[in-house]
Amino acid sequence: REIFAEQGEKAFRALERQVVREACAQEDVVIAAGGGAVVDRENREALAAGALLVCLVASPAAVARRVGHDVAKRPLLAGYPDLVGRIRELLDERESAYAQIPCRIDTSELGVGAVVDAIEREIERVENDAGAGS
């Protein structure tokens, strides 16, 4: 939030792009990118190169429940009286980028364990598809 406040979103996104590239250069890592990171085409391509890119989605109400206590730490949400409406707006703006990620898991009603299970199933599915194609 300090970078947003002092330098603006454009500077934040440039730094984010650099960090994504650096993280993608590592081996055997899990990268948990924020929702805005995958809006950038270069970031999406870097994250998907040789890896399984998973988009965890949730309803605006579910997102609001999860970030409600930390909203002040989220520059794109802070200060909006209608938090669910603002989240809906951001999700609508990002939908075309999110739609390009073939593996999407709706986490609206899932706990952490169920999300992990869903991701593991996707990994198995991708591995099985790759094995069947070889």
PDB file of C-alpha atoms in Angstrom:
ATOM      1  CA  ARG A   1       0.000   0.000   0.000  1.00  0.00           C
ATOM      2  CA  GLU A   2       2.964   2.310   0.561  1.00  0.00           C
ATOM      3  CA  ILE A   3       4.051   1.997  -3.073  1.00  0.00           C
ATOM      4  CA  PHE A   4       0.501   2.739  -4.213  1.00  0.00           C
ATOM      5  CA  ALA A   5       0.331   5.774  -1.942  1.00  0.00           C
ATOM      6  CA  GLU A   6       3.769   7.173  -2.725  1.00  0.00           C
ATOM      7  CA  GLN A   7       4.318   6.179  -6.361  1.00  0.00           C
ATOM      8  CA  GLY A   8       0.922   5.129  -7.703  1.00  0.00           C
ATOM      9  CA  GLU A   9      -0.479   1.980  -9.246  1.00  0.00           C
ATOM     10  CA  LYS A  10       1.605   2.236 -12.413  1.00  0.00           C
ATOM     11  CA  ALA A  11       4.857   2.041 -10.417  1.00  0.00           C
ATOM     12  CA  PHE A  12       3.449  -0.789  -8.335  1.00  0.00           C
ATOM     13  CA  ARG A  13       2.515  -2.803 -11.448  1.00  0.00           C
ATOM     14  CA  ALA A  14       5.984  -2.272 -12.960  1.00  0.00           C
ATOM     15  CA  LEU A  15       7.597  -3.576  -9.775  1.00  0.00           C
ATOM     16  CA  GLU A  16       5.105  -6.426  -9.676  1.00  0.00           C
ATOM     17  CA  ARG A  17       6.011  -7.397 -13.259  1.00  0.00           C
ATOM     18  CA  GLN A  18       9.703  -7.533 -12.288  1.00  0.00           C
ATOM     19  CA  VAL A  19       8.980  -9.654  -9.213  1.00  0.00           C
ATOM     20  CA  VAL A  20       6.805 -12.051 -11.233  1.00  0.00           C
ATOM     21  CA  ARG A  21       9.625 -12.547 -13.755  1.00  0.00           C
ATOM     22  CA  GLU A  22      12.111 -13.195 -10.947  1.00  0.00           C
ATOM     23  CA  ALA A  23       9.778 -15.628  -9.199  1.00  0.00           C
ATOM     24  CA  CYS A  24       9.088 -17.484 -12.448  1.00  0.00           C
ATOM     25  CA  ALA A  25      12.815 -17.971 -12.965  1.00  0.00           C
ATOM     26  CA  GLN A  26      12.913 -20.135  -9.837  1.00  0.00           C
ATOM     27  CA  GLU A  27      12.359 -23.883  -9.907  1.00  0.00           C
ATOM     28  CA  ASP A  28       9.792 -25.849  -7.928  1.00  0.00           C
ATOM     29  CA  VAL A  29       7.909 -22.891  -6.514  1.00  0.00           C
ATOM     30  CA  VAL A  30       4.318 -21.981  -5.904  1.00  0.00           C
ATOM     31  CA  ILE A  31       3.579 -18.360  -6.734  1.00  0.00           C
ATOM     32  CA  ALA A  32       0.484 -16.799  -5.214  1.00  0.00           C
ATOM     33  CA  ALA A  33      -0.057 -13.737  -7.370  1.00  0.00           C
ATOM     34  CA  GLY A  34      -2.639 -11.137  -6.545  1.00  0.00           C
ATOM     35  CA  GLY A  35      -5.705 -10.743  -8.731  1.00  0.00           C
ATOM     36  CA  GLY A  36      -4.302  -7.687 -10.472  1.00  0.00           C
ATOM     37  CA  ALA A  37      -1.050  -9.405 -11.416  1.00  0.00           C
ATOM     38  CA  VAL A  38      -2.674 -11.762 -13.913  1.00  0.00           C
ATOM     39  CA  VAL A  39      -4.415  -8.900 -15.688  1.00  0.00           C
ATOM     40  CA  ASP A  40      -1.040  -8.080 -17.220  1.00  0.00           C
ATOM     41  CA  ARG A  41      -0.509 -10.276 -20.309  1.00  0.00           C
ATOM     42  CA  GLU A  42       3.252 -10.579 -19.708  1.00  0.00           C
ATOM     43  CA  ASN A  43       2.651 -11.758 -16.161  1.00  0.00           C
ATOM     44  CA  ARG A  44       0.028 -14.315 -17.265  1.00  0.00           C
ATOM     45  CA  GLU A  45       2.368 -15.682 -19.926  1.00  0.00           C
ATOM     46  CA  ALA A  46       5.323 -15.854 -17.523  1.00  0.00           C
ATOM     47  CA  LEU A  47       3.240 -17.546 -14.840  1.00  0.00           C
ATOM     48  CA  ALA A  48       1.770 -20.077 -17.278  1.00  0.00           C
ATOM     49  CA  ALA A  49       5.049 -20.963 -19.026  1.00  0.00           C
ATOM     50  CA  GLY A  50       5.845 -24.523 -18.041  1.00  0.00           C
ATOM     51  CA  ALA A  51       3.491 -24.408 -15.081  1.00  0.00           C
ATOM     52  CA  LEU A  52      -0.117 -24.848 -14.092  1.00  0.00           C
ATOM     53  CA  LEU A  53      -1.750 -21.452 -13.739  1.00  0.00           C
ATOM     54  CA  VAL A  54      -4.811 -21.660 -11.505  1.00  0.00           C
ATOM     55  CA  CYS A  55      -7.254 -18.801 -11.102  1.00  0.00           C
ATOM     56  CA  LEU A  56      -9.026 -18.895  -7.762  1.00  0.00           C
ATOM     57  CA  VAL A  57     -12.281 -17.003  -8.138  1.00  0.00           C
ATOM     58  CA  ALA A  58     -14.980 -16.091  -5.660  1.00  0.00           C
ATOM     59  CA  SER A  59     -18.179 -14.109  -5.564  1.00  0.00           C
ATOM     60  CA  PRO A  60     -17.921 -10.437  -4.636  1.00  0.00           C
ATOM     61  CA  ALA A  61     -19.653 -11.180  -1.328  1.00  0.00           C
ATOM     62  CA  ALA A  62     -17.174 -13.949  -0.494  1.00  0.00           C
ATOM     63  CA  VAL A  63     -14.219 -11.704  -1.359  1.00  0.00           C
ATOM     64  CA  ALA A  64     -15.680  -8.932   0.823  1.00  0.00           C
ATOM     65  CA  ARG A  65     -16.043 -11.350   3.762  1.00  0.00           C
ATOM     66  CA  ARG A  66     -12.438 -12.449   3.370  1.00  0.00           C
ATOM     67  CA  VAL A  67     -10.837  -9.016   3.038  1.00  0.00           C
ATOM     68  CA  GLY A  68     -13.237  -6.976   5.148  1.00  0.00           C
ATOM     69  CA  HIS A  69     -10.965  -6.723   8.180  1.00  0.00           C
ATOM     70  CA  ASP A  70      -7.933  -5.899   5.988  1.00  0.00           C
ATOM     71  CA  VAL A  71      -9.630  -3.510   3.566  1.00  0.00           C
ATOM     72  CA  ALA A  72      -7.491  -0.565   4.698  1.00  0.00           C
ATOM     73  CA  LYS A  73      -4.396  -2.484   3.522  1.00  0.00           C
ATOM     74  CA  ARG A  74      -5.845  -2.893   0.018  1.00  0.00           C
ATOM     75  CA  PRO A  75      -5.459   0.327  -1.970  1.00  0.00           C
ATOM     76  CA  LEU A  76      -7.947  -0.650  -4.677  1.00  0.00           C
ATOM     77  CA  LEU A  77     -10.638  -1.312  -2.038  1.00  0.00           C
ATOM     78  CA  ALA A  78      -9.920   1.169   0.748  1.00  0.00           C
ATOM     79  CA  GLY A  79     -12.283   4.087   1.106  1.00  0.00           C
ATOM     80  CA  TYR A  80     -15.214   2.633  -0.819  1.00  0.00           C
ATOM     81  CA  PRO A  81     -18.445   2.607   1.202  1.00  0.00           C
ATOM     82  CA  ASP A  82     -19.909  -0.192  -0.962  1.00  0.00           C
ATOM     83  CA  LEU A  83     -17.179  -2.825  -0.662  1.00  0.00           C
ATOM     84  CA  VAL A  84     -19.128  -5.550  -2.480  1.00  0.00           C
ATOM     85  CA  GLY A  85     -19.941  -3.129  -5.302  1.00  0.00           C
ATOM     86  CA  ARG A  86     -16.294  -2.104  -5.643  1.00  0.00           C
ATOM     87  CA  ILE A  87     -15.177  -5.738  -5.697  1.00  0.00           C
ATOM     88  CA  ARG A  88     -17.803  -6.518  -8.348  1.00  0.00           C
ATOM     89  CA  GLU A  89     -16.476  -3.592 -10.398  1.00  0.00           C
ATOM     90  CA  LEU A  90     -12.870  -4.848 -10.176  1.00  0.00           C
ATOM     91  CA  LEU A  91     -13.889  -8.421 -11.024  1.00  0.00           C
ATOM     92  CA  ASP A  92     -15.855  -7.178 -14.038  1.00  0.00           C
ATOM     93  CA  GLU A  93     -12.832  -5.163 -15.221  1.00  0.00           C
ATOM     94  CA  ARG A  94     -10.576  -8.202 -14.843  1.00  0.00           C
ATOM     95  CA  GLU A  95     -12.904 -10.853 -16.235  1.00  0.00           C
ATOM     96  CA  SER A  96     -11.471 -10.861 -19.758  1.00  0.00           C
ATOM     97  CA  ALA A  97      -7.990 -11.561 -18.340  1.00  0.00           C
ATOM     98  CA  TYR A  98      -9.266 -14.165 -15.886  1.00  0.00           C
ATOM     99  CA  ALA A  99     -11.204 -15.865 -18.701  1.00  0.00           C
ATOM    100  CA  GLN A 100      -7.909 -16.609 -20.454  1.00  0.00           C
ATOM    101  CA  ILE A 101      -6.852 -18.882 -17.598  1.00  0.00           C
ATOM    102  CA  PRO A 102      -8.300 -22.315 -18.374  1.00  0.00           C
ATOM    103  CA  CYS A 103      -8.070 -23.644 -14.819  1.00  0.00           C
ATOM    104  CA  ARG A 104     -10.485 -21.742 -12.610  1.00  0.00           C
ATOM    105  CA  ILE A 105     -11.704 -22.845  -9.212  1.00  0.00           C
ATOM    106  CA  ASP A 106     -14.632 -21.113  -7.538  1.00  0.00           C
ATOM    107  CA  THR A 107     -13.672 -20.826  -3.888  1.00  0.00           C
ATOM    108  CA  SER A 108     -16.761 -18.892  -2.774  1.00  0.00           C
ATOM    109  CA  GLU A 109     -18.053 -21.671  -0.551  1.00  0.00           C
ATOM    110  CA  LEU A 110     -14.809 -23.603   0.004  1.00  0.00           C
ATOM    111  CA  GLY A 111     -12.506 -23.712   2.978  1.00  0.00           C
ATOM    112  CA  VAL A 112      -8.739 -23.836   2.609  1.00  0.00           C
ATOM    113  CA  GLY A 113      -8.597 -27.648   2.664  1.00  0.00           C
ATOM    114  CA  ALA A 114     -11.210 -27.956  -0.069  1.00  0.00           C
ATOM    115  CA  VAL A 115      -9.346 -25.425  -2.218  1.00  0.00           C
ATOM    116  CA  VAL A 116      -6.124 -27.406  -1.800  1.00  0.00           C
ATOM    117  CA  ASP A 117      -7.992 -30.585  -2.767  1.00  0.00           C
ATOM    118  CA  ALA A 118      -9.412 -28.888  -5.873  1.00  0.00           C
ATOM    119  CA  ILE A 119      -5.956 -27.674  -6.911  1.00  0.00           C
ATOM    120  CA  GLU A 120      -4.508 -31.152  -6.384  1.00  0.00           C
ATOM    121  CA  ARG A 121      -7.260 -32.600  -8.622  1.00  0.00           C
ATOM    122  CA  GLU A 122      -6.358 -30.073 -11.316  1.00  0.00           C
ATOM    123  CA  ILE A 123      -2.688 -30.989 -11.090  1.00  0.00           C
ATOM    124  CA  GLU A 124      -3.577 -34.684 -11.439  1.00  0.00           C
ATOM    125  CA  ARG A 125      -5.879 -33.931 -14.371  1.00  0.00           C
ATOM    126  CA  VAL A 126      -3.172 -31.952 -16.187  1.00  0.00           C
ATOM    127  CA  GLU A 127      -0.572 -34.638 -15.503  1.00  0.00           C
ATOM    128  CA  ASN A 128      -2.943 -37.372 -16.740  1.00  0.00           C
ATOM    129  CA  ASP A 129      -3.782 -35.360 -19.866  1.00  0.00           C
ATOM    130  CA  ALA A 130      -0.068 -34.841 -20.546  1.00  0.00           C
ATOM    131  CA  GLY A 131       0.635 -38.544 -20.051  1.00  0.00           C
ATOM    132  CA  ALA A 132      -2.206 -39.540 -22.369  1.00  0.00           C
ATOM    133  CA  GLY A 133      -0.904 -37.216 -25.065  1.00  0.00           C
ATOM    134  CA  SER A 134       2.635 -38.564 -25.096  1.00  0.00           C
TER     135      SER A 134
END
